[in-house]
C-alpha cells in the first residue's frame, strides 16, 4: 500500500534478464521537470503511448503531491486520454507514476487525470508484505488478513 493512495499496491516479482524501472519520487520529478514524459496504456506493450509533457502540471497544494494530466474532455480523437490504470514513464525509462482518477470540470469539457507519484523520502525498506503463494483454503484467509494488517495504521 502506498501513503495517501490506499487503492494502490505494489507486487514484487522478477523476470530473468530484466531490470526493474527506477522510480522517481515527487522531489526528483520537481528537480528534473516535466519534459519528456510519456503516457502508456497497460497491456498494449507500448503500442498505445503518447508524449504528454505539454499536458502536465504538478498539484502541490492538496497534501499529497500529484502529477496532473489534462484531457480535452469530450474532444480530440488524436489525443491519447489518460485514464485510471495508465502509467507515466520518462523518455529515459524511469517510472513516474500511475493514473488513479479523473476529475471533470466545465460540464465535462475539461478533465484532469490525477497521477500518483511516490512521495518524497519514500523507501521500499520496511514495506509490508502480503503473501501470494499457492491458492489453497488458507491462502485466501491469510491474504485477507495481510490486507487488513497493511491497511490498519501502525501504532
PDB file of C-alpha atoms in Angstrom:
ATOM      1  CA  UNK A   1       0.000   0.000   0.000  1.00  0.00           C
ATOM      2  CA  UNK A   2       1.186   3.492  -0.753  1.00  0.00           C
ATOM      3  CA  UNK A   3       0.966   6.504   1.550  1.00  0.00           C
ATOM      4  CA  UNK A   4      -2.049   8.627   0.655  1.00  0.00           C
ATOM      5  CA  UNK A   5      -3.267   6.186  -2.000  1.00  0.00           C
ATOM      6  CA  UNK A   6      -4.936   3.135  -0.434  1.00  0.00           C
ATOM      7  CA  UNK A   7      -6.174   1.825  -3.809  1.00  0.00           C
ATOM      8  CA  UNK A   8      -2.617   1.082  -4.965  1.00  0.00           C
ATOM      9  CA  UNK A   9      -0.322  -1.742  -4.009  1.00  0.00           C
ATOM     10  CA  UNK A  10       2.972  -2.927  -5.476  1.00  0.00           C
ATOM     11  CA  UNK A  11       3.723  -6.531  -6.305  1.00  0.00           C
ATOM     12  CA  UNK A  12       7.351  -7.535  -6.461  1.00  0.00           C
ATOM     13  CA  UNK A  13       8.369 -10.142  -8.993  1.00  0.00           C
ATOM     14  CA  UNK A  14      11.455 -10.783 -11.045  1.00  0.00           C
ATOM     15  CA  UNK A  15      11.919 -11.620 -14.691  1.00  0.00           C
ATOM     16  CA  UNK A  16      15.210 -13.203 -15.614  1.00  0.00           C
ATOM     17  CA  UNK A  17      17.399 -10.815 -17.596  1.00  0.00           C
ATOM     18  CA  UNK A  18      15.252  -7.741 -16.895  1.00  0.00           C
ATOM     19  CA  UNK A  19      15.957  -4.871 -14.554  1.00  0.00           C
ATOM     20  CA  UNK A  20      13.112  -3.046 -12.791  1.00  0.00           C
ATOM     21  CA  UNK A  21      12.432   0.555 -13.733  1.00  0.00           C
ATOM     22  CA  UNK A  22      13.854   3.228 -11.485  1.00  0.00           C
ATOM     23  CA  UNK A  23      11.005   5.064  -9.757  1.00  0.00           C
ATOM     24  CA  UNK A  24      11.099   8.832  -9.332  1.00  0.00           C
ATOM     25  CA  UNK A  25       9.639  10.470  -6.248  1.00  0.00           C
ATOM     26  CA  UNK A  26       7.934  13.859  -6.259  1.00  0.00           C
ATOM     27  CA  UNK A  27      11.126  15.759  -5.323  1.00  0.00           C
ATOM     28  CA  UNK A  28      13.100  14.115  -8.121  1.00  0.00           C
ATOM     29  CA  UNK A  29      10.295  14.895 -10.565  1.00  0.00           C
ATOM     30  CA  UNK A  30      10.266  18.560  -9.480  1.00  0.00           C
ATOM     31  CA  UNK A  31      14.037  18.767  -9.999  1.00  0.00           C
ATOM     32  CA  UNK A  32      14.067  17.111 -13.438  1.00  0.00           C
ATOM     33  CA  UNK A  33      10.989  18.953 -14.673  1.00  0.00           C
ATOM     34  CA  UNK A  34       8.027  17.714 -16.674  1.00  0.00           C
ATOM     35  CA  UNK A  35       9.731  17.424 -20.052  1.00  0.00           C
ATOM     36  CA  UNK A  36       9.911  14.136 -21.949  1.00  0.00           C
ATOM     37  CA  UNK A  37       7.053  12.358 -20.146  1.00  0.00           C
ATOM     38  CA  UNK A  38       5.087   9.619 -21.890  1.00  0.00           C
ATOM     39  CA  UNK A  39       1.703   8.050 -21.134  1.00  0.00           C
ATOM     40  CA  UNK A  40       1.368   4.285 -21.615  1.00  0.00           C
ATOM     41  CA  UNK A  41      -1.738   2.124 -21.630  1.00  0.00           C
ATOM     42  CA  UNK A  42      -1.377  -1.112 -19.638  1.00  0.00           C
ATOM     43  CA  UNK A  43      -1.280  -4.275 -21.688  1.00  0.00           C
ATOM     44  CA  UNK A  44      -0.583  -2.543 -25.015  1.00  0.00           C
ATOM     45  CA  UNK A  45       3.176  -3.232 -24.887  1.00  0.00           C
ATOM     46  CA  UNK A  46       3.958   0.330 -25.961  1.00  0.00           C
ATOM     47  CA  UNK A  47       1.583   0.400 -28.940  1.00  0.00           C
ATOM     48  CA  UNK A  48      -0.674   2.864 -27.134  1.00  0.00           C
ATOM     49  CA  UNK A  49       1.626   5.581 -25.872  1.00  0.00           C
ATOM     50  CA  UNK A  50       1.954   9.320 -26.351  1.00  0.00           C
ATOM     51  CA  UNK A  51       4.112  12.239 -25.239  1.00  0.00           C
ATOM     52  CA  UNK A  52       2.262  14.269 -22.609  1.00  0.00           C
ATOM     53  CA  UNK A  53       4.759  16.893 -21.399  1.00  0.00           C
ATOM     54  CA  UNK A  54       2.681  19.754 -22.813  1.00  0.00           C
ATOM     55  CA  UNK A  55      -0.403  18.488 -20.916  1.00  0.00           C
ATOM     56  CA  UNK A  56       1.185  18.097 -17.453  1.00  0.00           C
ATOM     57  CA  UNK A  57       1.413  20.155 -14.292  1.00  0.00           C
ATOM     58  CA  UNK A  58       2.105  19.433 -10.630  1.00  0.00           C
ATOM     59  CA  UNK A  59      -0.548  19.754  -7.932  1.00  0.00           C
ATOM     60  CA  UNK A  60       1.442  20.601  -4.820  1.00  0.00           C
ATOM     61  CA  UNK A  61      -1.320  22.113  -2.697  1.00  0.00           C
ATOM     62  CA  UNK A  62      -3.593  19.208  -1.758  1.00  0.00           C
ATOM     63  CA  UNK A  63      -1.452  17.463   0.843  1.00  0.00           C
ATOM     64  CA  UNK A  64      -0.488  14.628  -1.490  1.00  0.00           C
ATOM     65  CA  UNK A  65       1.555  15.922  -4.419  1.00  0.00           C
ATOM     66  CA  UNK A  66       0.327  14.601  -7.753  1.00  0.00           C
ATOM     67  CA  UNK A  67       1.032  14.927 -11.426  1.00  0.00           C
ATOM     68  CA  UNK A  68      -1.982  16.288 -13.300  1.00  0.00           C
ATOM     69  CA  UNK A  69      -2.586  15.396 -16.950  1.00  0.00           C
ATOM     70  CA  UNK A  70      -5.068  17.491 -18.926  1.00  0.00           C
ATOM     71  CA  UNK A  71      -7.524  15.603 -21.107  1.00  0.00           C
ATOM     72  CA  UNK A  72      -9.542  17.629 -23.580  1.00  0.00           C
ATOM     73  CA  UNK A  73     -12.797  16.276 -22.162  1.00  0.00           C
ATOM     74  CA  UNK A  74     -15.160  15.255 -24.937  1.00  0.00           C
ATOM     75  CA  UNK A  75     -12.632  16.067 -27.520  1.00  0.00           C
ATOM     76  CA  UNK A  76      -9.914  15.180 -29.848  1.00  0.00           C
ATOM     77  CA  UNK A  77      -9.702  11.770 -31.455  1.00  0.00           C
ATOM     78  CA  UNK A  78      -5.947  12.213 -31.848  1.00  0.00           C
ATOM     79  CA  UNK A  79      -5.259  12.717 -28.137  1.00  0.00           C
ATOM     80  CA  UNK A  80      -4.460   9.643 -26.039  1.00  0.00           C
ATOM     81  CA  UNK A  81      -6.587  10.273 -22.975  1.00  0.00           C
ATOM     82  CA  UNK A  82      -5.167   9.494 -19.545  1.00  0.00           C
ATOM     83  CA  UNK A  83      -7.365   7.009 -17.651  1.00  0.00           C
ATOM     84  CA  UNK A  84      -7.073   5.151 -14.333  1.00  0.00           C
ATOM     85  CA  UNK A  85      -4.501   2.384 -14.613  1.00  0.00           C
ATOM     86  CA  UNK A  86      -2.379   4.165 -17.234  1.00  0.00           C
ATOM     87  CA  UNK A  87       1.201   4.865 -16.251  1.00  0.00           C
ATOM     88  CA  UNK A  88       3.753   7.583 -16.949  1.00  0.00           C
ATOM     89  CA  UNK A  89       7.400   6.959 -17.812  1.00  0.00           C
ATOM     90  CA  UNK A  90      10.206   9.365 -18.722  1.00  0.00           C
ATOM     91  CA  UNK A  91      11.997   9.233 -22.059  1.00  0.00           C
ATOM     92  CA  UNK A  92      14.955   7.792 -20.120  1.00  0.00           C
ATOM     93  CA  UNK A  93      12.811   4.894 -18.864  1.00  0.00           C
ATOM     94  CA  UNK A  94      12.165   5.989 -15.271  1.00  0.00           C
ATOM     95  CA  UNK A  95       8.765   5.233 -13.727  1.00  0.00           C
ATOM     96  CA  UNK A  96       6.929   8.437 -12.769  1.00  0.00           C
ATOM     97  CA  UNK A  97       3.503   7.320 -11.588  1.00  0.00           C
ATOM     98  CA  UNK A  98       0.139   5.727 -12.224  1.00  0.00           C
ATOM     99  CA  UNK A  99      -3.160   7.432 -13.030  1.00  0.00           C
ATOM    100  CA  UNK A 100      -5.621   6.891 -10.181  1.00  0.00           C
ATOM    101  CA  UNK A 101      -8.606   9.019 -11.110  1.00  0.00           C
ATOM    102  CA  UNK A 102     -10.171  11.683 -13.303  1.00  0.00           C
ATOM    103  CA  UNK A 103     -11.932  14.903 -12.372  1.00  0.00           C
ATOM    104  CA  UNK A 104     -14.256  16.649 -14.824  1.00  0.00           C
ATOM    105  CA  UNK A 105     -14.817  20.410 -14.977  1.00  0.00           C
ATOM    106  CA  UNK A 106     -16.974  22.739 -17.065  1.00  0.00           C
ATOM    107  CA  UNK A 107     -19.708  20.134 -17.652  1.00  0.00           C
ATOM    108  CA  UNK A 108     -17.226  17.575 -18.936  1.00  0.00           C
ATOM    109  CA  UNK A 109     -15.468  19.852 -21.419  1.00  0.00           C
ATOM    110  CA  UNK A 110     -12.296  19.776 -19.355  1.00  0.00           C
ATOM    111  CA  UNK A 111     -10.760  16.868 -17.464  1.00  0.00           C
ATOM    112  CA  UNK A 112      -7.692  16.342 -15.335  1.00  0.00           C
ATOM    113  CA  UNK A 113      -6.298  12.896 -14.699  1.00  0.00           C
ATOM    114  CA  UNK A 114      -4.630  12.555 -11.307  1.00  0.00           C
ATOM    115  CA  UNK A 115      -1.401  10.602 -11.352  1.00  0.00           C
ATOM    116  CA  UNK A 116       0.049   9.239  -8.113  1.00  0.00           C
ATOM    117  CA  UNK A 117       3.799   9.890  -7.760  1.00  0.00           C
ATOM    118  CA  UNK A 118       5.835   8.408  -4.921  1.00  0.00           C
ATOM    119  CA  UNK A 119       6.173  10.894  -2.046  1.00  0.00           C
ATOM    120  CA  UNK A 120       9.462  12.495  -1.036  1.00  0.00           C
ATOM    121  CA  UNK A 121      11.570  10.192   1.101  1.00  0.00           C
ATOM    122  CA  UNK A 122       9.646   7.081   0.054  1.00  0.00           C
ATOM    123  CA  UNK A 123      11.538   3.847   0.583  1.00  0.00           C
ATOM    124  CA  UNK A 124      10.705   0.223  -0.094  1.00  0.00           C
ATOM    125  CA  UNK A 125      12.606  -0.712   3.080  1.00  0.00           C
ATOM    126  CA  UNK A 126      10.219  -1.953   5.732  1.00  0.00           C
ATOM    127  CA  UNK A 127       7.281  -2.171   3.330  1.00  0.00           C
ATOM    128  CA  UNK A 128       4.552  -4.516   4.495  1.00  0.00           C
ATOM    129  CA  UNK A 129       4.130  -7.781   2.658  1.00  0.00           C
ATOM    130  CA  UNK A 130       1.152  -9.912   1.783  1.00  0.00           C
ATOM    131  CA  UNK A 131       1.924 -13.477   0.806  1.00  0.00           C
ATOM    132  CA  UNK A 132       0.842 -14.528  -2.660  1.00  0.00           C
ATOM    133  CA  UNK A 133       1.777 -18.192  -2.750  1.00  0.00           C
ATOM    134  CA  UNK A 134      -0.420 -21.136  -3.648  1.00  0.00           C
ATOM    135  CA  UNK A 135      -4.188 -20.876  -3.716  1.00  0.00           C
ATOM    136  CA  UNK A 136      -5.461 -23.276  -1.085  1.00  0.00           C
ATOM    137  CA  UNK A 137      -8.140 -22.757   1.541  1.00  0.00           C
ATOM    138  CA  UNK A 138      -5.749 -20.973   3.911  1.00  0.00           C
ATOM    139  CA  UNK A 139      -4.406 -18.731   1.162  1.00  0.00           C
ATOM    140  CA  UNK A 140      -7.491 -16.540   0.919  1.00  0.00           C
ATOM    141  CA  UNK A 141      -7.750 -16.118   4.683  1.00  0.00           C
ATOM    142  CA  UNK A 142      -4.070 -15.192   5.016  1.00  0.00           C
ATOM    143  CA  UNK A 143      -4.334 -12.824   2.042  1.00  0.00           C
ATOM    144  CA  UNK A 144      -7.345 -11.047   3.595  1.00  0.00           C
ATOM    145  CA  UNK A 145      -5.548 -10.875   6.944  1.00  0.00           C
ATOM    146  CA  UNK A 146      -2.487  -9.385   5.239  1.00  0.00           C
ATOM    147  CA  UNK A 147      -4.629  -6.731   3.568  1.00  0.00           C
ATOM    148  CA  UNK A 148      -6.308  -5.858   6.881  1.00  0.00           C
ATOM    149  CA  UNK A 149      -2.941  -5.598   8.640  1.00  0.00           C
ATOM    150  CA  UNK A 150      -1.491  -3.440   5.884  1.00  0.00           C
ATOM    151  CA  UNK A 151      -4.465  -1.064   5.844  1.00  0.00           C
ATOM    152  CA  UNK A 152      -4.605  -0.737   9.641  1.00  0.00           C
ATOM    153  CA  UNK A 153      -2.448   2.158  10.864  1.00  0.00           C
ATOM    154  CA  UNK A 154       0.539   1.006  12.872  1.00  0.00           C
ATOM    155  CA  UNK A 155       0.857   2.367  16.374  1.00  0.00           C
TER     156      UNK A 155
END
